[in-house]
Amino acid sequence: MNRPVDQSQVTVRLSAEDAADLQARVDRGEFASLDEGLAAELAELNYRRAAEIVGGSEKLEALLDELEAETIDPGECVDGRAFLSEMLADLKAQARAAGE
């Protein structure tokens, strides 16, 4: 189900209420176009998701500040694939131990 996205065209479906709200914001001049408004809304969604992942907007802003200041050494970062593989193995072991 994870097909590559064709970057030349993407279709997004909105409820009639959300589409009307977005159009009203464009009409008020908040956005120059529906495309710009949708892009801004998606960026906001991504920001909220990132904040949720790291434990709040304050922590996300601190992380972004560190990255911007380049105080994080990429060599100290964790290999995501290895980390997630280990975490999955631990969860499977816990499930087996619990008889699940």
Short mmCIF file of N, CA and C in Angstrom, two decimals:
data_model
loop_
_atom_site.label_atom_id
_atom_site.label_comp_id
_atom_site.label_asym_id
_atom_site.label_seq_id
_atom_site.Cartn_x
_atom_site.Cartn_y
_atom_site.Cartn_z
N MET A 1 0.80 -1.20 0.00
CA MET A 1 0.00 0.00 0.00
C MET A 1 0.85 1.27 0.00
N ASN A 2 2.13 1.13 0.22
CA ASN A 2 3.01 2.29 0.23
C ASN A 2 3.62 2.48 -1.15
N ARG A 3 2.85 3.06 -2.04
CA ARG A 3 3.34 3.34 -3.38
C ARG A 3 4.06 4.68 -3.38
N PRO A 4 5.07 4.83 -4.22
CA PRO A 4 5.74 6.13 -4.32
C PRO A 4 4.74 7.20 -4.79
N VAL A 5 4.89 8.39 -4.26
CA VAL A 5 4.02 9.50 -4.64
C VAL A 5 4.56 10.16 -5.90
N ASP A 6 3.69 10.30 -6.89
CA ASP A 6 4.05 11.03 -8.11
C ASP A 6 4.06 12.51 -7.75
N GLN A 7 5.24 13.11 -7.70
CA GLN A 7 5.39 14.49 -7.27
C GLN A 7 4.78 15.50 -8.23
N SER A 8 4.46 15.07 -9.45
CA SER A 8 3.92 16.03 -10.42
C SER A 8 2.48 16.40 -10.11
N GLN A 9 1.75 15.50 -9.44
CA GLN A 9 0.36 15.82 -9.11
C GLN A 9 -0.09 14.98 -7.93
N VAL A 10 -0.65 15.64 -6.95
CA VAL A 10 -1.18 14.97 -5.78
C VAL A 10 -2.58 15.51 -5.55
N THR A 11 -3.53 14.62 -5.30
CA THR A 11 -4.90 15.03 -5.03
C THR A 11 -5.18 14.88 -3.55
N VAL A 12 -5.77 15.90 -2.96
CA VAL A 12 -6.12 15.88 -1.55
C VAL A 12 -7.63 16.08 -1.44
N ARG A 13 -8.27 15.23 -0.67
CA ARG A 13 -9.71 15.38 -0.47
C ARG A 13 -9.97 16.03 0.87
N LEU A 14 -10.81 17.06 0.85
CA LEU A 14 -11.21 17.76 2.05
C LEU A 14 -12.72 17.65 2.19
N SER A 15 -13.17 17.72 3.42
CA SER A 15 -14.61 17.79 3.62
C SER A 15 -15.09 19.11 3.03
N ALA A 16 -16.37 19.18 2.73
CA ALA A 16 -16.93 20.42 2.17
C ALA A 16 -16.71 21.58 3.15
N GLU A 17 -16.83 21.31 4.43
CA GLU A 17 -16.64 22.35 5.45
C GLU A 17 -15.20 22.85 5.47
N ASP A 18 -14.25 21.92 5.43
CA ASP A 18 -12.83 22.32 5.43
C ASP A 18 -12.46 23.06 4.15
N ALA A 19 -12.99 22.60 3.02
CA ALA A 19 -12.71 23.28 1.75
C ALA A 19 -13.27 24.69 1.76
N ALA A 20 -14.49 24.85 2.30
CA ALA A 20 -15.09 26.19 2.37
C ALA A 20 -14.29 27.09 3.30
N ASP A 21 -13.82 26.53 4.42
CA ASP A 21 -13.02 27.31 5.36
C ASP A 21 -11.71 27.76 4.72
N LEU A 22 -11.07 26.84 4.01
CA LEU A 22 -9.81 27.18 3.35
C LEU A 22 -10.04 28.23 2.27
N GLN A 23 -11.10 28.09 1.50
CA GLN A 23 -11.41 29.08 0.46
C GLN A 23 -11.69 30.44 1.09
N ALA A 24 -12.39 30.47 2.22
CA ALA A 24 -12.68 31.74 2.90
C ALA A 24 -11.38 32.40 3.37
N ARG A 25 -10.43 31.61 3.83
CA ARG A 25 -9.15 32.16 4.26
C ARG A 25 -8.38 32.73 3.08
N VAL A 26 -8.47 32.07 1.92
CA VAL A 26 -7.84 32.60 0.71
C VAL A 26 -8.52 33.91 0.32
N ASP A 27 -9.85 33.91 0.35
CA ASP A 27 -10.62 35.11 -0.02
C ASP A 27 -10.29 36.29 0.90
N ARG A 28 -9.99 36.02 2.18
CA ARG A 28 -9.63 37.09 3.12
C ARG A 28 -8.19 37.56 2.93
N GLY A 29 -7.44 36.85 2.10
CA GLY A 29 -6.06 37.25 1.85
C GLY A 29 -5.05 36.59 2.77
N GLU A 30 -5.51 35.64 3.58
CA GLU A 30 -4.59 34.94 4.48
C GLU A 30 -3.58 34.11 3.67
N PHE A 31 -4.04 33.59 2.53
CA PHE A 31 -3.19 32.84 1.62
C PHE A 31 -3.41 33.39 0.21
N ALA A 32 -2.37 33.30 -0.62
CA ALA A 32 -2.49 33.79 -1.99
C ALA A 32 -3.28 32.85 -2.88
N SER A 33 -3.31 31.56 -2.52
CA SER A 33 -4.02 30.57 -3.33
C SER A 33 -4.41 29.38 -2.45
N LEU A 34 -5.26 28.53 -3.00
CA LEU A 34 -5.62 27.30 -2.29
C LEU A 34 -4.39 26.42 -2.10
N ASP A 35 -3.53 26.37 -3.10
CA ASP A 35 -2.30 25.58 -2.99
C ASP A 35 -1.45 26.05 -1.82
N GLU A 36 -1.28 27.36 -1.72
CA GLU A 36 -0.48 27.92 -0.63
C GLU A 36 -1.13 27.62 0.72
N GLY A 37 -2.43 27.77 0.80
CA GLY A 37 -3.14 27.49 2.04
C GLY A 37 -3.02 26.04 2.46
N LEU A 38 -3.18 25.15 1.51
CA LEU A 38 -3.06 23.73 1.82
C LEU A 38 -1.65 23.38 2.25
N ALA A 39 -0.66 23.95 1.58
CA ALA A 39 0.74 23.71 1.95
C ALA A 39 1.00 24.20 3.37
N ALA A 40 0.45 25.35 3.73
CA ALA A 40 0.63 25.89 5.08
C ALA A 40 -0.03 24.99 6.12
N GLU A 41 -1.21 24.49 5.80
CA GLU A 41 -1.91 23.60 6.73
C GLU A 41 -1.16 22.28 6.91
N LEU A 42 -0.61 21.75 5.83
CA LEU A 42 0.17 20.52 5.93
C LEU A 42 1.45 20.74 6.73
N ALA A 43 2.08 21.89 6.55
CA ALA A 43 3.28 22.21 7.34
C ALA A 43 2.93 22.29 8.82
N GLU A 44 1.79 22.89 9.14
CA GLU A 44 1.35 22.98 10.54
C GLU A 44 1.08 21.59 11.11
N LEU A 45 0.45 20.73 10.32
CA LEU A 45 0.20 19.36 10.76
C LEU A 45 1.51 18.64 11.04
N ASN A 46 2.48 18.79 10.13
CA ASN A 46 3.79 18.16 10.34
C ASN A 46 4.46 18.68 11.60
N TYR A 47 4.34 19.98 11.86
CA TYR A 47 4.92 20.56 13.06
C TYR A 47 4.27 19.96 14.31
N ARG A 48 2.95 19.88 14.31
CA ARG A 48 2.25 19.31 15.48
C ARG A 48 2.63 17.86 15.70
N ARG A 49 2.77 17.10 14.61
CA ARG A 49 3.16 15.70 14.74
C ARG A 49 4.58 15.59 15.30
N ALA A 50 5.49 16.42 14.81
CA ALA A 50 6.86 16.40 15.31
C ALA A 50 6.90 16.78 16.78
N ALA A 51 6.12 17.78 17.16
CA ALA A 51 6.07 18.19 18.57
C ALA A 51 5.54 17.06 19.44
N GLU A 52 4.55 16.35 18.95
CA GLU A 52 3.99 15.22 19.70
C GLU A 52 5.04 14.12 19.87
N ILE A 53 5.80 13.86 18.82
CA ILE A 53 6.82 12.81 18.86
C ILE A 53 7.90 13.11 19.89
N VAL A 54 8.36 14.36 19.95
CA VAL A 54 9.47 14.70 20.85
C VAL A 54 9.01 15.10 22.25
N GLY A 55 7.70 15.19 22.46
CA GLY A 55 7.21 15.47 23.81
C GLY A 55 6.77 16.90 24.06
N GLY A 56 6.41 17.61 23.03
CA GLY A 56 5.89 18.96 23.20
C GLY A 56 6.60 19.98 22.34
N SER A 57 5.92 21.11 22.15
CA SER A 57 6.47 22.13 21.26
C SER A 57 7.74 22.76 21.85
N GLU A 58 7.82 22.85 23.18
CA GLU A 58 9.03 23.43 23.78
C GLU A 58 10.24 22.56 23.47
N LYS A 59 10.07 21.24 23.60
CA LYS A 59 11.18 20.33 23.32
C LYS A 59 11.53 20.35 21.83
N LEU A 60 10.52 20.44 20.98
CA LEU A 60 10.79 20.52 19.55
C LEU A 60 11.56 21.79 19.22
N GLU A 61 11.14 22.91 19.78
CA GLU A 61 11.83 24.18 19.52
C GLU A 61 13.27 24.12 20.03
N ALA A 62 13.49 23.49 21.20
CA ALA A 62 14.85 23.36 21.72
C ALA A 62 15.70 22.50 20.79
N LEU A 63 15.11 21.40 20.29
CA LEU A 63 15.84 20.55 19.36
C LEU A 63 16.16 21.29 18.07
N LEU A 64 15.19 22.03 17.56
CA LEU A 64 15.43 22.80 16.34
C LEU A 64 16.51 23.87 16.56
N ASP A 65 16.49 24.50 17.74
CA ASP A 65 17.53 25.48 18.06
C ASP A 65 18.91 24.83 18.09
N GLU A 66 18.99 23.63 18.69
CA GLU A 66 20.26 22.90 18.73
C GLU A 66 20.74 22.57 17.33
N LEU A 67 19.80 22.09 16.51
CA LEU A 67 20.17 21.75 15.14
C LEU A 67 20.63 22.98 14.37
N GLU A 68 19.93 24.07 14.56
CA GLU A 68 20.31 25.30 13.88
C GLU A 68 21.68 25.79 14.33
N ALA A 69 21.97 25.63 15.63
CA ALA A 69 23.26 26.05 16.16
C ALA A 69 24.34 25.02 15.87
N GLU A 70 23.94 23.90 15.28
CA GLU A 70 24.85 22.82 14.95
C GLU A 70 25.61 22.29 16.16
N THR A 71 24.91 22.22 17.30
CA THR A 71 25.54 21.68 18.50
C THR A 71 25.35 20.18 18.59
N ILE A 72 24.55 19.60 17.72
CA ILE A 72 24.36 18.15 17.71
C ILE A 72 25.36 17.56 16.73
N ASP A 73 26.14 16.61 17.21
CA ASP A 73 27.11 15.93 16.37
C ASP A 73 26.42 14.77 15.68
N PRO A 74 26.30 14.80 14.35
CA PRO A 74 25.63 13.71 13.64
C PRO A 74 26.24 12.35 13.94
N GLY A 75 27.51 12.32 14.31
CA GLY A 75 28.17 11.07 14.65
C GLY A 75 27.63 10.45 15.92
N GLU A 76 26.98 11.26 16.77
CA GLU A 76 26.41 10.77 18.02
C GLU A 76 24.97 10.30 17.85
N CYS A 77 24.42 10.49 16.67
CA CYS A 77 23.03 10.12 16.44
C CYS A 77 22.89 8.60 16.34
N VAL A 78 21.70 8.13 16.64
CA VAL A 78 21.40 6.71 16.63
C VAL A 78 20.97 6.29 15.23
N ASP A 79 21.40 5.10 14.81
CA ASP A 79 20.94 4.54 13.54
C ASP A 79 19.48 4.12 13.75
N GLY A 80 18.58 4.82 13.09
CA GLY A 80 17.15 4.59 13.28
C GLY A 80 16.72 3.18 12.97
N ARG A 81 17.21 2.62 11.89
CA ARG A 81 16.81 1.25 11.50
C ARG A 81 17.24 0.24 12.57
N ALA A 82 18.47 0.35 13.04
CA ALA A 82 18.96 -0.58 14.07
C ALA A 82 18.19 -0.39 15.37
N PHE A 83 17.94 0.86 15.74
CA PHE A 83 17.21 1.15 16.97
C PHE A 83 15.81 0.55 16.92
N LEU A 84 15.10 0.77 15.82
CA LEU A 84 13.74 0.26 15.70
C LEU A 84 13.71 -1.26 15.63
N SER A 85 14.71 -1.86 15.00
CA SER A 85 14.79 -3.32 14.95
C SER A 85 14.98 -3.90 16.35
N GLU A 86 15.86 -3.28 17.13
CA GLU A 86 16.06 -3.73 18.51
C GLU A 86 14.80 -3.54 19.34
N MET A 87 14.12 -2.41 19.15
CA MET A 87 12.91 -2.15 19.91
C MET A 87 11.83 -3.18 19.55
N LEU A 88 11.69 -3.52 18.27
CA LEU A 88 10.71 -4.51 17.85
C LEU A 88 11.04 -5.88 18.44
N ALA A 89 12.32 -6.25 18.45
CA ALA A 89 12.73 -7.52 19.03
C ALA A 89 12.40 -7.56 20.52
N ASP A 90 12.64 -6.45 21.23
CA ASP A 90 12.32 -6.38 22.65
C ASP A 90 10.82 -6.51 22.87
N LEU A 91 10.01 -5.86 22.06
CA LEU A 91 8.56 -5.94 22.20
C LEU A 91 8.05 -7.35 21.93
N LYS A 92 8.62 -8.01 20.94
CA LYS A 92 8.23 -9.39 20.65
C LYS A 92 8.60 -10.30 21.82
N ALA A 93 9.78 -10.08 22.40
CA ALA A 93 10.20 -10.89 23.55
C ALA A 93 9.28 -10.65 24.74
N GLN A 94 8.88 -9.41 24.97
CA GLN A 94 7.95 -9.10 26.06
C GLN A 94 6.60 -9.75 25.82
N ALA A 95 6.14 -9.76 24.58
CA ALA A 95 4.85 -10.37 24.25
C ALA A 95 4.92 -11.87 24.47
N ARG A 96 6.02 -12.51 24.05
CA ARG A 96 6.18 -13.95 24.27
C ARG A 96 6.20 -14.26 25.76
N ALA A 97 6.91 -13.45 26.53
CA ALA A 97 7.01 -13.67 27.98
C ALA A 97 5.65 -13.51 28.66
N ALA A 98 4.82 -12.64 28.10
CA ALA A 98 3.49 -12.43 28.67
C ALA A 98 2.48 -13.43 28.13
N GLY A 99 2.94 -14.32 27.23
CA GLY A 99 2.05 -15.35 26.67
C GLY A 99 1.12 -14.83 25.60
N GLU A 100 1.49 -13.76 24.97
CA GLU A 100 0.64 -13.19 23.91
C GLU A 100 1.06 -13.70 22.56
#
